[in-house]
CSV table of C-alpha atoms in Angstrom, one decimal:
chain,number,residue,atom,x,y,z
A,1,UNK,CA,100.2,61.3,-84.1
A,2,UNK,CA,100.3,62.8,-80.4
A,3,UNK,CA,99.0,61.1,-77.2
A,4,UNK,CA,98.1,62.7,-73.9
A,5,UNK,CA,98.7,61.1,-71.3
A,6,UNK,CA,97.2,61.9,-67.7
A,7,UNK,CA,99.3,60.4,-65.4
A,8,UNK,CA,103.2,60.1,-64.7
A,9,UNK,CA,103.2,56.7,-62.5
A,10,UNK,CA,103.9,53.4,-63.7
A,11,UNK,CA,101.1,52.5,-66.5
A,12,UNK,CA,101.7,55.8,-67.8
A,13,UNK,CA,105.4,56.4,-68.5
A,14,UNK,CA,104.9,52.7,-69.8
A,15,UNK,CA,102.7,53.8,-72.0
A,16,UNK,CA,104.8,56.4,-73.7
A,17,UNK,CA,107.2,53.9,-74.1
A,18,UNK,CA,105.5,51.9,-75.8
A,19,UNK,CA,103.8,54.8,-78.0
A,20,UNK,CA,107.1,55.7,-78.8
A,21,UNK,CA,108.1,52.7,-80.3
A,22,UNK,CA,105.0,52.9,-82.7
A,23,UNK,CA,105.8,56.1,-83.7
A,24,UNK,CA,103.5,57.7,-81.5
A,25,UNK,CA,104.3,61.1,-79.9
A,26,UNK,CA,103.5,61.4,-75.8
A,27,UNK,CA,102.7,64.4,-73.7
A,28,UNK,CA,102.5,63.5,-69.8
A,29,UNK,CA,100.7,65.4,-67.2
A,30,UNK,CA,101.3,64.5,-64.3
A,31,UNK,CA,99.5,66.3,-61.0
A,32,UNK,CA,102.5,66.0,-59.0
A,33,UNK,CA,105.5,68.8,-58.5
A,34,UNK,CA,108.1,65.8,-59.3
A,35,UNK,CA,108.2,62.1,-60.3
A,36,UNK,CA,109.9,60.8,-57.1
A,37,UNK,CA,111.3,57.5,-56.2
A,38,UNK,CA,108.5,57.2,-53.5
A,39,UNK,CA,106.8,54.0,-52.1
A,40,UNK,CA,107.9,49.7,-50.6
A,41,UNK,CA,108.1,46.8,-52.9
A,42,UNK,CA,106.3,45.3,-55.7
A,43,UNK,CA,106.3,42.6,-57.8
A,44,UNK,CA,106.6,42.0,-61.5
A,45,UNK,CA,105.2,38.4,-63.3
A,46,UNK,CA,106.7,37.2,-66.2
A,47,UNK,CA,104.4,38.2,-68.7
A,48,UNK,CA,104.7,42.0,-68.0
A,49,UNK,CA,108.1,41.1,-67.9
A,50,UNK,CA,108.6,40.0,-71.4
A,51,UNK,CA,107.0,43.4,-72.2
A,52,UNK,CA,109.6,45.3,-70.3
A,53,UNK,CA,112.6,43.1,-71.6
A,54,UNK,CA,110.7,44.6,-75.5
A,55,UNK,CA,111.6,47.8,-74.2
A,56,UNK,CA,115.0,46.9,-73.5
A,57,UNK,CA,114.6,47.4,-69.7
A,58,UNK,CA,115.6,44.3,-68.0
A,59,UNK,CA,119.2,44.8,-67.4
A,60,UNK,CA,118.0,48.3,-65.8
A,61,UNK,CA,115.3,45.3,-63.9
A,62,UNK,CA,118.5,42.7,-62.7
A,63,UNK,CA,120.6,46.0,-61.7
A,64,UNK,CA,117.7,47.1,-59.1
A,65,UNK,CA,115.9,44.3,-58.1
A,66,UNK,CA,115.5,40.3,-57.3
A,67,UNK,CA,114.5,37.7,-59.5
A,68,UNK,CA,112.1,36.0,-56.8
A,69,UNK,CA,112.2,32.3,-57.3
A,70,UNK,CA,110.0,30.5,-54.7
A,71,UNK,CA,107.0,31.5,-53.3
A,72,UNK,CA,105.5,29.7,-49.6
A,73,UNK,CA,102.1,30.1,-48.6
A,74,UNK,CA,102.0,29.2,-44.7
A,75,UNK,CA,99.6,29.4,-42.1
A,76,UNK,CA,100.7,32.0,-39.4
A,77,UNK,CA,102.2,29.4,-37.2
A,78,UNK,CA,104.5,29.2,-40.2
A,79,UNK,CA,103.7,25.7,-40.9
A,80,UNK,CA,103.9,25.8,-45.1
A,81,UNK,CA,100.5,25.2,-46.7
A,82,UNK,CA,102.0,25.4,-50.4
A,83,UNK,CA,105.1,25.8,-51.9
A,84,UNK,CA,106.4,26.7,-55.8
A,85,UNK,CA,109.3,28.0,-57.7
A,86,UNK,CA,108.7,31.5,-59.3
A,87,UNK,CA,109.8,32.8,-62.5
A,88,UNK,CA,112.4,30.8,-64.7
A,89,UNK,CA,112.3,28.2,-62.3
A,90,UNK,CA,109.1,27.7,-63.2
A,91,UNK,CA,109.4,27.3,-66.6
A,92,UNK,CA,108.5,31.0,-67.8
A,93,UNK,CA,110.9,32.2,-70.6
A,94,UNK,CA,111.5,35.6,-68.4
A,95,UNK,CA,112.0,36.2,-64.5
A,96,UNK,CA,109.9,37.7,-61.8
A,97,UNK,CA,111.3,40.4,-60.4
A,98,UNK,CA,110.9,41.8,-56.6
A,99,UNK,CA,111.6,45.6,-56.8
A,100,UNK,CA,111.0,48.8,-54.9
A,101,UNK,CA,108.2,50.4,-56.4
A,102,UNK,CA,110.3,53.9,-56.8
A,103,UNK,CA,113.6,52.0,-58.5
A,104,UNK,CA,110.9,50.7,-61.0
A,105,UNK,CA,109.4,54.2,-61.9
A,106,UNK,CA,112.9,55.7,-61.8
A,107,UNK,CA,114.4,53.0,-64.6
A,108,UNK,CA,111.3,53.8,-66.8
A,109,UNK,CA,111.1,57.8,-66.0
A,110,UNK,CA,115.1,57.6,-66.9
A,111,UNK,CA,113.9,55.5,-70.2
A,112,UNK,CA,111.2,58.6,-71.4
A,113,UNK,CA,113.4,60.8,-70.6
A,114,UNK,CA,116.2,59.6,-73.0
A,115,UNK,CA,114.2,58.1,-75.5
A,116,UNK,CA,111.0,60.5,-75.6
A,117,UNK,CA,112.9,64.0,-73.8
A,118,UNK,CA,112.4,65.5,-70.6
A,119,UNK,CA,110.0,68.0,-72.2
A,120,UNK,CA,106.9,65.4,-72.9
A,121,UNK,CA,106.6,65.2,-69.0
A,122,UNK,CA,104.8,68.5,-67.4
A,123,UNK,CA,105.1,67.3,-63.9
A,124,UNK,CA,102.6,69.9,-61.6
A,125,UNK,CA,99.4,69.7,-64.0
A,126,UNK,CA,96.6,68.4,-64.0
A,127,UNK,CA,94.2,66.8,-66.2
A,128,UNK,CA,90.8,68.7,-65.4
A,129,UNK,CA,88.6,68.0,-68.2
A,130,UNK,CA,88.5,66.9,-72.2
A,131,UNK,CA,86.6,67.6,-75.6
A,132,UNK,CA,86.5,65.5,-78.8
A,133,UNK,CA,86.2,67.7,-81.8
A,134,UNK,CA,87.0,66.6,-85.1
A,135,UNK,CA,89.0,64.0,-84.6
A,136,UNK,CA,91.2,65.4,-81.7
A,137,UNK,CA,91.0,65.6,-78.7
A,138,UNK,CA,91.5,68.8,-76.4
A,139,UNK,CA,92.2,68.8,-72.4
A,140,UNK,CA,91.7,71.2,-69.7
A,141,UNK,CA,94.5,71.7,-67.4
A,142,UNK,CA,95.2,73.3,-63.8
A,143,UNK,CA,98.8,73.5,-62.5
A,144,UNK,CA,99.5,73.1,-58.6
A,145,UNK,CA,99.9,76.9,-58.5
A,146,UNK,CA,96.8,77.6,-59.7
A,147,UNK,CA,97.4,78.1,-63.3
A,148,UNK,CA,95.2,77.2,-66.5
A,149,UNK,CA,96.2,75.7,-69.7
A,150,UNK,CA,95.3,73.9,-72.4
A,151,UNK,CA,96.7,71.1,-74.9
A,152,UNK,CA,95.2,68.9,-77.5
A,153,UNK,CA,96.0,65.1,-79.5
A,154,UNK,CA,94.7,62.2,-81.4
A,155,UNK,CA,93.8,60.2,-78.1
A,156,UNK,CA,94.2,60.3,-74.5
A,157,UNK,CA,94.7,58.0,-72.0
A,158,UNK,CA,93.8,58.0,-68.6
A,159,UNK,CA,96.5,56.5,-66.3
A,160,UNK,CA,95.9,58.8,-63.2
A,161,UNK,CA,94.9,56.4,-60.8
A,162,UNK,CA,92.4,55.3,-58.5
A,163,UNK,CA,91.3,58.6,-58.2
A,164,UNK,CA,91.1,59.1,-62.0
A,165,UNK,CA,89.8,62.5,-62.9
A,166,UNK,CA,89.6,61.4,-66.6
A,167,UNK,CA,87.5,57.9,-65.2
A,168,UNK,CA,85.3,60.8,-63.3
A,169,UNK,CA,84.3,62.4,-66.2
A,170,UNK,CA,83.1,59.4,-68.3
A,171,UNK,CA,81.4,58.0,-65.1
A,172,UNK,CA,80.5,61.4,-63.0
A,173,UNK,CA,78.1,59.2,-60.9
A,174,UNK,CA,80.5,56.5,-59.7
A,175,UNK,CA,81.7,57.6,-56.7
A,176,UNK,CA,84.7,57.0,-54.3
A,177,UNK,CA,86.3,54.0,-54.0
A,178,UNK,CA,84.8,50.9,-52.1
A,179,UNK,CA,86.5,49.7,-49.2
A,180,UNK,CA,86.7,45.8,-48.2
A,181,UNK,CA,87.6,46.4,-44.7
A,182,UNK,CA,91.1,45.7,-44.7
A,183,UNK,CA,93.7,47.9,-44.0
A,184,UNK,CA,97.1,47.1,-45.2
A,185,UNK,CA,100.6,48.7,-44.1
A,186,UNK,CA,103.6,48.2,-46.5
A,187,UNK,CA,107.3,49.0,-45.4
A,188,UNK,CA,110.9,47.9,-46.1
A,189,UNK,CA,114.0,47.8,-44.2
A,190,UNK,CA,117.6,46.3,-44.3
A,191,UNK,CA,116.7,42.6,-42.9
A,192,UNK,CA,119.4,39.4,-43.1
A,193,UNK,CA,118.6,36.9,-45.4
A,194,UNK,CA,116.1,34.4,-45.1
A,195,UNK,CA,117.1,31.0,-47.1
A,196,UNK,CA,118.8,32.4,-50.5
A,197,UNK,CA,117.6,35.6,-50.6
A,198,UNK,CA,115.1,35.1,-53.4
A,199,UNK,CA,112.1,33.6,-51.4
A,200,UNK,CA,109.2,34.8,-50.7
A,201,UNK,CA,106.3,34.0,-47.6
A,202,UNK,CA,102.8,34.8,-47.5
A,203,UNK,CA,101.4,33.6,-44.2
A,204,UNK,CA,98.1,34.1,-42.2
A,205,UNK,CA,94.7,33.8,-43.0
A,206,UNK,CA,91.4,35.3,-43.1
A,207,UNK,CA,92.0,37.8,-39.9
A,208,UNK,CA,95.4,38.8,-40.9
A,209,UNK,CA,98.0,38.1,-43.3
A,210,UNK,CA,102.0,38.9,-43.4
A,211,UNK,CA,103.9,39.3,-46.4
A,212,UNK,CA,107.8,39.1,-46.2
A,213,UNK,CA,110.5,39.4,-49.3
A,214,UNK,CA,113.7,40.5,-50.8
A,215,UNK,CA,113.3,43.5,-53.1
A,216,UNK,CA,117.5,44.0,-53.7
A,217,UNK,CA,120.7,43.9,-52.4
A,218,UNK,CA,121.7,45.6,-49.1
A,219,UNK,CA,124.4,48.0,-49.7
A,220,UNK,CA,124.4,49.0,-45.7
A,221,UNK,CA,124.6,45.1,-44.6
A,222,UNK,CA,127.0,43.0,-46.4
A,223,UNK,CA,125.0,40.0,-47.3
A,224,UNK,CA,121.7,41.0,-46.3
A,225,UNK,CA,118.6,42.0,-48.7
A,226,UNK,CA,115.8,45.5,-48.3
A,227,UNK,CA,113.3,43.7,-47.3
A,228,UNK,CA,109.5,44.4,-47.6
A,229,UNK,CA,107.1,43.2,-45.4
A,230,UNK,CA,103.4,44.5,-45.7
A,231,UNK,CA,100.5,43.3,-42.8
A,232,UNK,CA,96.5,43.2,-44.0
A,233,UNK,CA,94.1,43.0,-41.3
A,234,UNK,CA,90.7,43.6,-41.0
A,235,UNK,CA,89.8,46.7,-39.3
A,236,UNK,CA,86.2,47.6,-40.5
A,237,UNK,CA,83.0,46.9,-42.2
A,238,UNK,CA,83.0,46.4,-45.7
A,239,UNK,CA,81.3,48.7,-47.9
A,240,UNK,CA,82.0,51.8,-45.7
A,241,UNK,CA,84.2,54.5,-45.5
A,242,UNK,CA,87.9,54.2,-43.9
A,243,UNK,CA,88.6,56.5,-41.3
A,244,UNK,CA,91.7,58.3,-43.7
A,245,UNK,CA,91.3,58.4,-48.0
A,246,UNK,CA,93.2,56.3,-49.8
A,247,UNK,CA,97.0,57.9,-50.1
A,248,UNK,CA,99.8,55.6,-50.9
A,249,UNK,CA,102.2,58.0,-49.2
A,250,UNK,CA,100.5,58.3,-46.0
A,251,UNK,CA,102.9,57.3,-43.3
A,252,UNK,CA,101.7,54.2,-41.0
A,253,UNK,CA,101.3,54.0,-37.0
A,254,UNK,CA,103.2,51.7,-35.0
A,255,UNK,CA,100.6,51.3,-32.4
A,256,UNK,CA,97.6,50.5,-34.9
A,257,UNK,CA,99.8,47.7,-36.6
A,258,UNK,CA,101.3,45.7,-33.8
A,259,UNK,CA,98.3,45.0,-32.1
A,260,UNK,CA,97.3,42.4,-35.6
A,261,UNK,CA,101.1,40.5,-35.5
A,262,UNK,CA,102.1,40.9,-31.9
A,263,UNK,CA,100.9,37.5,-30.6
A,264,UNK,CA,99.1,35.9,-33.5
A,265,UNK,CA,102.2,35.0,-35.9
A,266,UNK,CA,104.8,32.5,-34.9
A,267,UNK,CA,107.0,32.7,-37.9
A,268,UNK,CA,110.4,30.5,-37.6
A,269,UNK,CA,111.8,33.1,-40.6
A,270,UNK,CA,110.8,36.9,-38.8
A,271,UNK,CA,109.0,38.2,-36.1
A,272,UNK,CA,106.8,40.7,-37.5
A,273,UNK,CA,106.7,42.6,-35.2
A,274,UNK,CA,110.9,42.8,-34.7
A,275,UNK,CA,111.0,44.1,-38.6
A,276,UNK,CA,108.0,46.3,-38.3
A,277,UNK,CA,109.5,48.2,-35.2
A,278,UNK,CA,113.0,47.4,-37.4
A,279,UNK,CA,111.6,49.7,-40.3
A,280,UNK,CA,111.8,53.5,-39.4
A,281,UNK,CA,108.7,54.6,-42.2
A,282,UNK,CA,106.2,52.8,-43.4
A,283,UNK,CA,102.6,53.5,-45.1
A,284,UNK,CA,99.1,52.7,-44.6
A,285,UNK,CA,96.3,52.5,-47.2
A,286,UNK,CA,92.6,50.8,-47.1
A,287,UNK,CA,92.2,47.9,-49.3
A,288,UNK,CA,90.2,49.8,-52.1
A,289,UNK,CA,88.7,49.0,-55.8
A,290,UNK,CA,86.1,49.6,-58.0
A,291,UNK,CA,83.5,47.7,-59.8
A,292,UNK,CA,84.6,46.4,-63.2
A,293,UNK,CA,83.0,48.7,-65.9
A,294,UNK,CA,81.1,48.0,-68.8
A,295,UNK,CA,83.2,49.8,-71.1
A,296,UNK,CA,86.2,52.0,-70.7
A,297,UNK,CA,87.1,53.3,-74.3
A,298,UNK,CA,84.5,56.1,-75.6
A,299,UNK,CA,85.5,57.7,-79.0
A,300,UNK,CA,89.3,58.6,-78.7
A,301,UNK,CA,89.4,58.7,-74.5
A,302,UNK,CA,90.5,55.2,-72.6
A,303,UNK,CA,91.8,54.4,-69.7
A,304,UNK,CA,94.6,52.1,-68.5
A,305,UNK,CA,95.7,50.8,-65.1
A,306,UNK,CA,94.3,51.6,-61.8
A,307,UNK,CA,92.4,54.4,-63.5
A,308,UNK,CA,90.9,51.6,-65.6
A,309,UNK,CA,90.9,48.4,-63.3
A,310,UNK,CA,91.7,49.1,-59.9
A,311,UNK,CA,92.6,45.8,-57.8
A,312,UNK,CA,92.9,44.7,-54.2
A,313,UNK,CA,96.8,44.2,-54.0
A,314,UNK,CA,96.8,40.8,-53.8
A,315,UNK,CA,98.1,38.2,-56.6
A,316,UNK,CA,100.5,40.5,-57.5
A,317,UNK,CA,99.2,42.0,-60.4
A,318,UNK,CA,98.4,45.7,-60.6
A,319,UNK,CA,101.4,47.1,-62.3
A,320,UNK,CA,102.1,44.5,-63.9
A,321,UNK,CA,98.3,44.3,-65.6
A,322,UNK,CA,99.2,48.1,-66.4
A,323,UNK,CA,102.2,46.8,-68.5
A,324,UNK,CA,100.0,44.6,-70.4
A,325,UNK,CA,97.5,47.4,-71.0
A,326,UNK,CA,100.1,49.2,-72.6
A,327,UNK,CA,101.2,46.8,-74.8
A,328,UNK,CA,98.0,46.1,-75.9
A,329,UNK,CA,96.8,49.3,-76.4
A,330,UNK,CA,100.2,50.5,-78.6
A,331,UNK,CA,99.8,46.7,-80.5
A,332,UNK,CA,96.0,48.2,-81.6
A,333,UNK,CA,97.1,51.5,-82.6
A,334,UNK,CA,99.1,49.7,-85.4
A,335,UNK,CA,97.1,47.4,-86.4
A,336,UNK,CA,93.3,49.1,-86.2
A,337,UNK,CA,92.8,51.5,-89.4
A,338,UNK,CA,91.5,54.5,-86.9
A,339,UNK,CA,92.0,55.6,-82.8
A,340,UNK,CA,88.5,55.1,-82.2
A,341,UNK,CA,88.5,51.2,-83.6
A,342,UNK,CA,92.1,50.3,-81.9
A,343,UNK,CA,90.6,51.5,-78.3
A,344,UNK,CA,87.3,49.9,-79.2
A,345,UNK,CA,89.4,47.1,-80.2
A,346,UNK,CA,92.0,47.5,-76.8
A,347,UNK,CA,89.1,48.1,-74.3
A,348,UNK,CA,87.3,44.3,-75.7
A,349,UNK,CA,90.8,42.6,-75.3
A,350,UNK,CA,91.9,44.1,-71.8
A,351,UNK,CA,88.7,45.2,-69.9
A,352,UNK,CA,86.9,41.1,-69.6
A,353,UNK,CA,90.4,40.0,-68.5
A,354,UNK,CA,91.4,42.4,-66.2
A,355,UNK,CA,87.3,42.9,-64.3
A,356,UNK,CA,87.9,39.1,-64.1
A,357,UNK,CA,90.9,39.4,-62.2
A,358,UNK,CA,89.1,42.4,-59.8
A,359,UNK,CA,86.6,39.9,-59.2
A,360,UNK,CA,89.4,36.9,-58.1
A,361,UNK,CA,91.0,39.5,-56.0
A,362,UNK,CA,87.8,40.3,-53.9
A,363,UNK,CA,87.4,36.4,-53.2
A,364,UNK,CA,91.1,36.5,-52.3
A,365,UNK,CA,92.8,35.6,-55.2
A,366,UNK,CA,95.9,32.8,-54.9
A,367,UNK,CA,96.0,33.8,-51.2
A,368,UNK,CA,92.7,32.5,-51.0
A,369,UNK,CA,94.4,29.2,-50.0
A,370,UNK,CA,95.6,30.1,-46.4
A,371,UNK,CA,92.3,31.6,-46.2
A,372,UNK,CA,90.9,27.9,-46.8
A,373,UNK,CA,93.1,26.2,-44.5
A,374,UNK,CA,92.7,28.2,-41.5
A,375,UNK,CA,89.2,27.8,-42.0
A,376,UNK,CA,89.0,24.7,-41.0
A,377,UNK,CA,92.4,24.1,-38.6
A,378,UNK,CA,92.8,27.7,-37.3
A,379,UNK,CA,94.8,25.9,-34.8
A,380,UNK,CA,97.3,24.4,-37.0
A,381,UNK,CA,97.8,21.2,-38.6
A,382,UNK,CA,99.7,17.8,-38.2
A,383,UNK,CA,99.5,17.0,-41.6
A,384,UNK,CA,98.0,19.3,-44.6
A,385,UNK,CA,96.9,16.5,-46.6
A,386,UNK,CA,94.4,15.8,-44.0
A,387,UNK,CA,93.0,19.4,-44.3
A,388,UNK,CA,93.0,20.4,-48.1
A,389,UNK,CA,94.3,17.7,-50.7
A,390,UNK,CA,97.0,19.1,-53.0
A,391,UNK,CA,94.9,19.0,-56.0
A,392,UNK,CA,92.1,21.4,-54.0
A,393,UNK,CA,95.2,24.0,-53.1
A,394,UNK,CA,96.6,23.8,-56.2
A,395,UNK,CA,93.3,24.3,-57.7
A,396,UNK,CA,93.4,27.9,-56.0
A,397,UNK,CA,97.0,29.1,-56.5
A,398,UNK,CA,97.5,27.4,-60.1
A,399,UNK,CA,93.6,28.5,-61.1
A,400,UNK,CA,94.6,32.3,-60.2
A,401,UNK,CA,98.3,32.1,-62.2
A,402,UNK,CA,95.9,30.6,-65.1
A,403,UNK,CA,93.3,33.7,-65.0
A,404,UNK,CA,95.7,36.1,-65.1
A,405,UNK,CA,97.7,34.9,-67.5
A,406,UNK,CA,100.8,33.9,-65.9
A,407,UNK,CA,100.2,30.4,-65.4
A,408,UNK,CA,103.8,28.0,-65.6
A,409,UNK,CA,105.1,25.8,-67.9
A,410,UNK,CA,105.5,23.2,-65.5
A,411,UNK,CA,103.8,21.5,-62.3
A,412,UNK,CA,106.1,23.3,-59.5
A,413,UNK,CA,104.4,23.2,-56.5
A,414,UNK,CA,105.9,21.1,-53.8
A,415,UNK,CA,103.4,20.9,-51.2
């Protein structure tokens, strides 16, 4: 059995991972010349991280990145709201990791490659269009240099994106992207650690929110982590379009950033604006989703990750929802008796759980609790119990973890 895959980024090299250790031949098209180490940090939960330890890939994840043990929510006077151990600490059998986005895809690509070959990957195509025909399916391809081709398989899979040509052509009437308003810039830069270089801060609120961690060891400062930071701020109306389409690679302006941290945080930790001026490139890109679907599997065509559920970055669960959707979608294909049953069967297990997780992400998801708090002491706070009792917070951060299926083992948080 052969699957084509469109996409080369996270969900789908993933995905032919996890095909492979079915049994399951891959071919990759993905629309760019290269697979590049490109992007700032992400993180991955525990429960896409026992998928990636399956694959044999967490040595490759220790090597690379952080296991991120304690997370503080804190208003933007940087007075903490709550507090809770990450990962093991936690009481999850497997780590969080912190990691630059492009060491992540490299340790995968670098898996395919020796596991799969270098040949499943044709890196400058372009999935264009498909046909299912008896019991195959055939896709239409376009190269960067203007060149046609052809190919054909059991299944395909759609893991092209937010701007999923596959996800076009089952829904040709969707449309672009909807925007919340929010702009968000995302960088990293050699910092000095803050407490033992494997915390992580959210703080802000509802106008603007900073978001400071450790994503590995700093080879040029002894002692000292890469550090991501990323700012969200609202910049326009919701609903309309943002001035520049979405790109994850478009560089960032220093002038339309400061002007959101300059005087409104007052972080003991980091000044944001010291490690934003610090950081020499960094990107912008408009807080974009799209509306759960009511369906995403049709005969032997699905679709998997942001071409299937596209989330607001928040929570930190878009590539690591893409993990499960692989897993899931290679544990149907063994145990369904045809393609079209085990991505009928895939689409009814992932789609409700990951729409339901777009949905928590628009009301704010975990970070919804700084949201709550400024609310109502925008000024700051003498004592948090007398804004939001503990069991209200934790209602928000631990009611999140639960929906997305990474809630702990234990009661960790502190504050």
């Amino acid at each position: 059995m052969k699957a084509l895959i469109a996409g080369g980024g996270i969900g789908g090299l993933i995905a032919a991972l996890f095909l492979h250790r079915i049994g399951i031949d891959a071919e990759i098209f993905e629309r760019a010349g290269d697979i590049r180490e490109l992007g700032v940090g992400i993180n991955i939960l525990p429960h896409a991280v026992k998928e990636l330890a399956a694959l044999g890939l967490q040595a490759d994840l220790d090597a690379r990145g952080i296991r991120t043990h304690e997370l503080i929510y804190a208003n933007r006077f940087g007075q903490v709201v709550w507090q809770e151990l990450r990962g093991i600490e936690a009481g999850h059998l497997h780590p969080q990791y912190s990691i630059h986005r492009g060491k992540l895809l490299g340790l995968i690509h670098k898996a395919v490659i020796e596991r799969l070959g270098r040949e499943i990957i044709r890196t400058g195509w372009q999935v264009d269009g498909f046909r299912q025909s008896g019991g195959r399916v055939s896709v239409e391809l376009s190269s960067r240099d203007g060149g046609r081709a052809h190919s054909s398989g059991d299944l395909l899979i759609g893991a092209d994106g937010i701007h999923s040509t596959v996800r076009a052509r089952l829904f040709p009437q969707e449309g672009p992207p909807i925007w919340n308003g929010v702009m968000l810039w995302r960088g990293c830069t050699s910092w000095p650690t803050w407490r033992d270089g494997r915390a992580m801060a959210i703080a802000g609120g509802n106008f603007a929110k900073f978001v400071f961690y450790p994503i590995a060891a700093d080879a040029a400062q002894p002692g000292g982590r890469l550090t991501n930071w990323a700012v969200m701020a609202r910049t326009g109306i919701p609903g309309t379009a943002p001035l520049r389409r979405e790109d994850w690679s478009r560089p960032g302006i220093l002038a339309e950033v400061l002007p959101f941290v300059r005087e409104r945080f007052r972080l003991d930790f980091v000044d944001p604006a010291e490690i934003i001026r610090a950081t020499p490139t960094f990107y912008e890109y408009p807080n974009c989703d799209r509306n759960p679907l009511d369906g995403w599997s049709f005969g032997r065509v699905t679709l998997l990750g942001d071409a299937a559920h596209p989330m607001y970055p928040v929570g930190s669960n878009g590539a690591s929802q893409a993990v499960l959707d692989a897993r899931s979608l290679a544990d149907n294909l063994v145990s369904e008796t045809s393609v079209e049953a085990a991505l009928a069967a895939y689409d009814a297990e992932r789609r409700p759980a990951t729409s339901a997780i777009v949905l928590a992400n628009r009301a704010g998801g975990p970070e919804g609790v700084i949201d709550m708090v400024e609310s109502r002491a925008p000024d700051g706070f003498d004592d948090i119990e007398a804004i939001a009792s503990r069991d209200e917070r934790e209602a928000i951060v631990r009611g999140y973890a639960r929906l997305a299926g990474f809630e702990s083992r234990s009661r960790t948080g502190r504050v």
